[in-house]
Coordinates of C-alpha atoms and ligand atoms in Angstrom, one line a residue:
M1 CA 173.2 17.9 199.2
L2 CA 174.3 19.2 202.6
Y3 CA 176.0 22.1 201.1
D4 CA 173.2 22.8 198.7
F5 CA 170.9 23.3 201.6
F6 CA 173.4 25.3 203.5
K7 CA 174.0 27.5 200.4
F8 CA 170.3 28.0 199.9
M9 CA 170.0 29.5 203.4
A10 CA 173.3 31.4 203.4
F11 CA 172.7 33.1 200.0
K12 CA 169.5 34.6 201.4
M13 CA 171.7 36.6 203.9
D14 CA 174.1 39.4 203.6
A15 CA 177.3 37.9 202.3
E16 CA 179.6 38.8 205.2
K17 CA 177.0 37.8 207.8
A18 CA 176.7 34.4 206.1
H19 CA 180.5 34.2 206.1
E20 CA 180.8 34.9 209.8
L21 CA 178.1 32.4 210.7
S22 CA 179.7 29.8 208.5
I23 CA 183.1 30.2 210.1
K24 CA 181.5 30.1 213.5
A25 CA 179.7 26.9 212.6
L26 CA 182.8 25.3 211.0
S27 CA 184.9 26.2 214.1
N28 CA 182.6 24.0 216.1
F29 CA 181.8 21.4 213.5
P30 CA 181.9 17.8 214.7
L31 CA 185.1 16.7 213.0
A32 CA 183.9 13.1 212.7
M33 CA 181.3 14.5 210.3
A34 CA 183.9 16.1 208.0
D35 CA 183.5 13.0 205.8
A36 CA 180.1 14.4 204.8
F37 CA 182.0 17.2 203.1
G38 CA 184.4 15.0 201.2
G39 CA 186.4 13.4 203.9
D40 CA 190.1 13.0 203.5
I41 CA 192.1 11.8 200.5
E42 CA 192.2 8.0 200.9
D43 CA 195.3 7.5 198.7
L44 CA 197.8 10.0 199.7
K45 CA 200.5 9.1 197.1
K46 CA 198.1 9.3 194.2
Y47 CA 197.2 13.0 194.6
Q48 CA 200.4 14.2 196.2
V49 CA 202.2 17.2 194.8
K50 CA 205.8 17.6 195.5
L51 CA 207.1 21.2 195.4
N52 CA 210.7 22.2 196.3
S53 CA 209.6 23.6 199.6
M54 CA 206.8 21.2 200.7
N55 CA 204.6 18.4 199.7
W56 CA 200.8 18.8 199.4
S57 CA 198.5 15.8 199.8
F58 CA 196.2 17.2 197.1
P59 CA 196.9 19.8 194.4
V60 CA 194.3 22.3 195.5
G61 CA 194.6 24.4 198.7
L62 CA 192.4 26.9 200.5
A63 CA 193.4 30.5 199.5
A64 CA 193.9 33.2 202.1
G65 CA 191.0 35.4 203.4
L66 CA 188.4 32.7 204.0
D67 CA 189.7 31.7 207.4
K68 CA 191.3 35.0 208.3
N69 CA 191.5 34.4 212.0
A70 CA 192.5 30.7 211.9
K71 CA 189.3 29.6 213.6
A72 CA 188.3 26.7 211.4
I73 CA 191.7 25.0 210.7
N74 CA 190.5 21.8 212.1
F75 CA 187.6 21.6 209.7
F76 CA 189.5 22.7 206.6
S77 CA 192.3 20.3 207.4
R78 CA 189.9 17.4 207.3
I79 CA 188.4 17.9 203.9
P80 CA 190.5 17.2 200.9
F81 CA 192.4 20.5 200.7
G82 CA 196.1 19.9 200.1
A83 CA 197.0 23.0 202.2
V84 CA 195.2 25.6 204.2
E85 CA 196.3 29.3 204.2
V86 CA 195.0 31.5 207.0
G87 CA 195.1 35.3 207.3
T88 CA 195.8 37.9 206.2
V89 CA 197.2 38.6 209.7
T90 CA 198.4 42.0 210.6
P91 CA 200.5 42.7 213.8
L92 CA 197.6 44.5 215.6
A93 CA 193.9 43.6 215.3
Q94 CA 192.0 45.9 213.0
I95 CA 188.3 46.2 212.0
G96 CA 188.8 46.7 208.3
N97 CA 186.7 49.0 206.1
D98 CA 183.1 50.0 206.5
R99 CA 180.3 47.5 205.7
P100 CA 178.9 46.4 203.4
R101 CA 182.2 45.2 202.0
L102 CA 181.5 41.8 200.5
F103 CA 179.3 41.3 197.4
R104 CA 178.2 38.3 195.4
Y105 CA 177.7 38.1 191.6
I106 CA 175.7 34.9 191.7
E107 CA 175.2 34.4 187.9
E108 CA 178.9 35.0 187.3
E109 CA 180.1 32.9 190.3
S110 CA 182.2 35.8 191.4
L111 CA 182.7 38.0 194.5
R112 CA 183.9 41.5 195.1
N113 CA 185.3 42.5 198.5
C114 CA 186.8 45.6 200.1
M115 CA 187.3 44.0 203.5
G116 CA 190.6 45.8 204.3
F117 CA 192.4 43.1 206.3
N118 CA 189.9 42.8 209.1
N119 CA 191.5 40.4 211.6
D120 CA 192.0 39.6 215.2
G121 CA 195.7 40.4 215.2
A122 CA 198.9 38.3 215.4
E123 CA 198.7 37.4 219.1
K124 CA 195.2 36.0 219.0
I125 CA 195.6 34.2 215.7
L126 CA 198.8 32.6 216.9
R127 CA 196.9 31.2 219.8
N128 CA 194.3 29.8 217.5
I129 CA 197.0 28.1 215.4
Q130 CA 198.6 26.7 218.5
A131 CA 195.3 25.3 219.7
S132 CA 194.4 23.7 216.3
D133 CA 194.9 20.1 215.3
R134 CA 195.5 20.0 211.6
V135 CA 196.3 16.3 211.3
G136 CA 199.5 16.9 209.4
K137 CA 197.9 19.2 206.8
I138 CA 200.1 21.9 205.4
L139 CA 199.4 25.3 207.0
G140 CA 200.3 28.6 205.5
V141 CA 200.1 32.0 207.2
N142 CA 199.5 35.1 205.0
L143 CA 201.0 38.3 206.4
G144 CA 200.0 42.0 205.8
K145 CA 200.8 45.4 207.3
N146 CA 198.4 47.3 209.5
K147 CA 196.5 50.1 207.8
T148 CA 198.1 52.7 210.1
T149 CA 201.6 51.5 209.3
S150 CA 203.3 53.9 206.9
A151 CA 204.9 52.5 203.7
E152 CA 208.3 53.4 205.1
E153 CA 207.7 51.2 208.1
A154 CA 205.9 48.4 206.4
H155 CA 208.9 46.1 206.4
L156 CA 208.9 46.3 210.2
D157 CA 205.3 44.9 210.3
Y158 CA 206.4 42.0 208.0
L159 CA 209.5 41.3 210.2
K160 CA 207.4 41.3 213.4
L161 CA 204.9 38.8 211.8
F162 CA 207.6 36.7 210.3
K163 CA 209.2 36.2 213.8
T164 CA 205.8 35.5 215.4
F165 CA 204.7 32.8 212.9
K166 CA 207.9 31.2 211.5
D167 CA 207.9 28.3 213.9
H168 CA 204.1 27.7 213.8
C169 CA 203.3 26.9 210.2
D170 CA 204.6 25.3 207.0
Y171 CA 204.9 28.4 204.9
L172 CA 204.6 32.1 205.1
V173 CA 203.3 34.6 202.5
I174 CA 204.1 38.3 202.1
N175 CA 200.9 39.8 200.9
V176 CA 201.6 43.1 199.0
S177 CA 198.7 42.6 196.6
S178 CA 195.4 43.4 198.3
P179 CA 193.6 46.3 196.7
N180 CA 191.9 47.2 200.0
T181 CA 194.7 48.6 202.1
P182 CA 195.7 52.1 200.8
G183 CA 199.2 52.0 199.3
L184 CA 199.7 48.2 199.9
R185 CA 200.0 47.4 196.2
D186 CA 202.7 50.1 195.9
L187 CA 204.8 47.7 198.0
Q188 CA 205.1 45.6 194.8
R189 CA 207.6 48.2 193.5
H190 CA 211.0 46.6 193.4
E191 CA 212.6 49.0 195.9
S192 CA 209.9 48.3 198.5
M193 CA 210.0 44.6 198.0
R194 CA 213.7 44.7 198.3
E195 CA 213.4 46.6 201.6
I196 CA 211.0 44.0 203.0
F197 CA 213.1 41.0 201.9
E198 CA 216.3 42.6 203.2
S199 CA 214.7 43.2 206.6
L200 CA 213.8 39.5 206.8
E201 CA 217.2 38.3 205.8
D202 CA 218.8 37.8 209.2
E203 CA 215.7 36.1 210.6
R204 CA 215.5 33.8 207.6
K205 CA 219.0 32.6 208.3
T206 CA 217.8 31.0 211.5
C207 CA 214.8 29.1 210.1
R208 CA 213.9 27.2 207.0
T209 CA 210.2 28.2 206.8
P210 CA 209.4 28.6 203.1
L211 CA 208.5 32.2 202.2
F212 CA 206.3 33.2 199.3
I213 CA 205.2 36.5 197.8
K214 CA 201.6 37.0 196.7
I215 CA 201.1 39.3 193.8
S216 CA 198.3 41.1 192.0
P217 CA 196.8 40.3 188.6
D218 CA 196.8 44.0 187.7
L219 CA 200.6 44.3 187.5
P220 CA 201.9 45.0 184.0
L221 CA 203.0 41.7 182.4
D222 CA 206.4 43.3 181.7
S223 CA 207.0 43.8 185.4
L224 CA 206.8 40.1 186.2
E225 CA 210.3 39.3 185.1
G226 CA 211.7 41.7 187.7
I227 CA 209.6 40.1 190.5
V228 CA 210.8 36.6 189.6
S229 CA 214.4 37.8 189.6
L230 CA 214.0 39.5 193.0
A231 CA 212.4 36.3 194.4
S232 CA 215.3 34.4 193.1
E233 CA 217.9 36.9 194.4
F234 CA 216.5 36.7 197.9
K235 CA 216.0 32.9 197.7
L236 CA 212.3 33.1 198.4
S237 CA 210.5 29.7 198.0
G238 CA 208.2 31.1 195.3
I239 CA 205.4 33.2 194.1
I240 CA 201.6 33.0 194.6
A241 CA 199.5 34.5 191.8
T242 CA 197.0 36.1 191.9
N243 CA 195.1 38.1 194.4
T244 CA 191.8 39.8 193.4
T245 CA 191.5 42.2 190.4
I246 CA 190.2 45.8 190.3
M247 CA 187.2 46.2 187.9
E248 CA 186.2 49.8 188.2
D249 CA 182.9 49.3 186.5
R250 CA 181.9 47.0 189.4
G251 CA 182.8 49.3 192.2
I252 CA 185.6 49.5 194.7
G253 CA 187.5 46.5 196.0
G254 CA 188.8 43.4 194.4
V255 CA 187.0 40.9 192.2
S256 CA 187.5 37.1 192.4
G257 CA 186.0 34.0 190.9
K258 CA 185.0 33.4 187.3
L259 CA 185.3 37.1 186.4
L260 CA 189.0 36.8 187.3
T261 CA 189.7 33.5 185.5
E262 CA 191.0 34.9 182.2
K263 CA 193.2 37.6 183.7
G264 CA 194.6 35.3 186.3
R265 CA 195.3 32.6 183.7
L266 CA 197.3 35.1 181.6
V267 CA 199.4 36.3 184.5
R268 CA 200.0 32.7 185.6
E269 CA 201.0 31.6 182.2
R270 CA 203.5 34.5 181.8
L271 CA 205.0 33.8 185.2
L272 CA 205.3 30.1 184.5
E273 CA 207.1 30.9 181.2
I274 CA 209.5 33.2 183.0
M275 CA 210.0 30.8 185.9
K276 CA 211.3 28.0 183.6
D277 CA 214.7 29.7 184.2
T278 CA 214.3 29.5 188.0
P279 CA 213.3 25.9 188.8
E280 CA 214.3 26.5 192.4
L281 CA 211.2 28.7 192.8
D282 CA 207.8 27.2 193.5
F283 CA 204.6 28.5 192.1
I284 CA 201.1 28.5 193.6
G285 CA 198.4 29.4 191.2
V286 CA 195.2 31.1 192.4
G287 CA 192.5 33.3 190.9
G288 CA 189.3 32.2 189.1
I289 CA 190.1 28.4 189.3
S290 CA 186.7 26.8 189.6
N291 CA 186.8 23.4 188.0
F292 CA 189.1 20.6 186.8
S293 CA 189.4 22.3 183.4
D294 CA 190.9 25.4 185.0
V295 CA 193.3 23.1 186.9
W296 CA 194.2 21.3 183.7
D297 CA 195.0 24.6 181.9
F298 CA 197.2 25.5 184.8
W299 CA 199.0 22.2 184.7
K300 CA 199.4 22.3 180.9
S301 CA 201.3 25.6 181.3
G302 CA 203.6 24.1 183.9
G303 CA 201.9 24.7 187.3
K304 CA 201.3 22.1 190.0
A305 CA 199.8 23.5 193.2
C306 CA 196.8 25.8 193.2
Q307 CA 194.3 27.4 195.5
I308 CA 190.7 28.3 195.5
Y309 CA 188.4 30.7 197.4
S310 CA 185.4 31.8 195.4
S311 CA 184.6 28.5 193.8
F312 CA 184.5 27.0 197.3
I313 CA 181.8 29.5 198.2
F314 CA 179.7 28.8 195.2
Q315 CA 180.2 25.1 195.0
G316 CA 181.2 24.0 198.5
P317 CA 183.5 21.0 199.1
S318 CA 182.1 19.3 196.0
V319 CA 184.4 21.4 193.9
L320 CA 187.2 19.4 195.5
Q321 CA 185.4 16.1 194.7
D322 CA 184.9 17.2 191.1
I323 CA 188.6 18.1 190.7
K324 CA 189.4 14.7 192.2
S325 CA 187.2 13.0 189.7
G326 CA 188.8 15.0 186.9
I327 CA 192.2 13.8 188.1
D328 CA 191.1 10.2 188.3
E329 CA 189.8 10.3 184.8
K330 CA 193.0 11.9 183.4
L331 CA 195.2 9.3 185.1
K332 CA 193.0 6.5 183.7
V333 CA 193.0 7.7 180.1
N334 CA 196.7 8.3 180.2
D335 CA 197.4 5.0 181.9
L336 CA 199.2 6.7 184.8
N337 CA 199.2 5.9 188.6
N338 CA 199.7 9.3 190.3
L339 CA 200.1 13.0 189.8
E340 CA 203.9 12.8 189.9
E341 CA 203.8 10.6 186.9
L342 CA 201.3 12.9 185.2
F343 CA 203.5 16.0 185.8
K344 CA 206.5 14.2 184.3
N345 CA 204.5 13.3 181.2
I346 CA 202.2 16.3 181.0
K347 CA 203.2 17.4 177.5
D348 CA 202.1 14.0 176.1
C349 CA 198.9 13.8 178.2
H350 CA 195.6 14.4 176.7
Ligands
FMN401 C1 186.2 38.0 200.7 C2 187.6 37.8 200.3 C3 188.7 38.1 201.2 C4 190.0 37.9 200.8 N1 191.0 38.1 201.8 C5 192.2 37.9 201.4 C6 193.3 38.1 202.4 O1 193.0 38.5 203.5 N2 194.6 37.9 202.0 C7 194.9 37.5 200.7 O2 196.1 37.3 200.4 N3 193.9 37.2 199.8 C8 192.6 37.4 200.1 N4 191.6 37.2 199.2 C9 192.0 36.8 197.9 C10 192.0 35.2 197.7 O3 193.0 34.6 198.5 C11 192.3 34.9 196.2 O4 193.6 35.3 195.9 C12 191.3 35.5 195.3 O5 190.0 35.5 195.8 C13 191.3 34.8 193.9 O6 191.0 33.5 194.0 P1 189.5 33.0 193.7 O7 189.1 33.5 192.3 O8 189.6 31.5 193.8 O9 188.6 33.5 194.7 C14 190.3 37.4 199.6 C15 189.3 37.1 198.7 C16 188.0 37.2 199.0 C17 186.9 36.9 198.1

């Protein structure tokens, strides 16, 4: 109800303006009232997802880009997200691309953005993280290069960011998949990724912070094997797939939400198939997940933890409640107590 009213007002405004006002409101939101948005998960064990690199209290996390500047961690940690990912953070603050740069497709429950990593920069975002109280919730920080940093020097940006955030979060993400920073997606070439991972190697020896790579849904399916093998060679914690997709008929930028569901699903299924040979790698699924049925598809193909962005905009926190109800129902009909049991028996579950 509360969200329906909020959405009614917000959707009358320009999409980015509404977003800015929402983050401002949420950064000052009375935390005792977070229960009105779904509250916390009362039975931690029931919904817990155990990955190799970390445990989430709920299988759905907040995807990067919604709280770019880590201003509303306190709020997002108090609703049932299993993890909250902030960023993308670049070393220096940058304003991003010209406005308008965020568009809604209301009927299709989808968004298109060409934001271009607008953010307050590493120093300020680190201060926000340090000042936050996330009540034990998992926090991820998503890292990107500045627009003015050349491809040859990109690895230096990632190294700088890695050093800045490694002791202040539960996992880090190398983002080489946004379509809105010129040349960024070229860093998904194996030589470029190798250069980034090599430059982080020494630093990674001194800490155990899990490191993920986030990839695009527009990569050819036959390139995914190479990415998995690089992730495994450099002992990354895993892969996050996918970022937004380019749909030229819609305009510049990246499309997310229901328009991405099918493509995202195909990429995730292919990756999960390949990753059967690398059980040491974790996988976080994102892209067009908007209800329990999407989560169930993901689980049936071998995934466990996933993230949402667009469906949170269109449905609000009730999307988490609906997924929770879907889980409760599945556990009941399959006579199981918790998600760990469900994942062990997923093939036989109906
Ligand atoms: C407005 C907007 C901004 C985004 N910014 C980022 C970002 O800064 N870094 C990032 O890795 N992904 C970013 N994303 C991508 C999301 O994290 C997610 O991968 C994508 O939206 C697909 O998930 P969804 O269909 O649930 O929205 C952004 C998405 C949107 C809609």
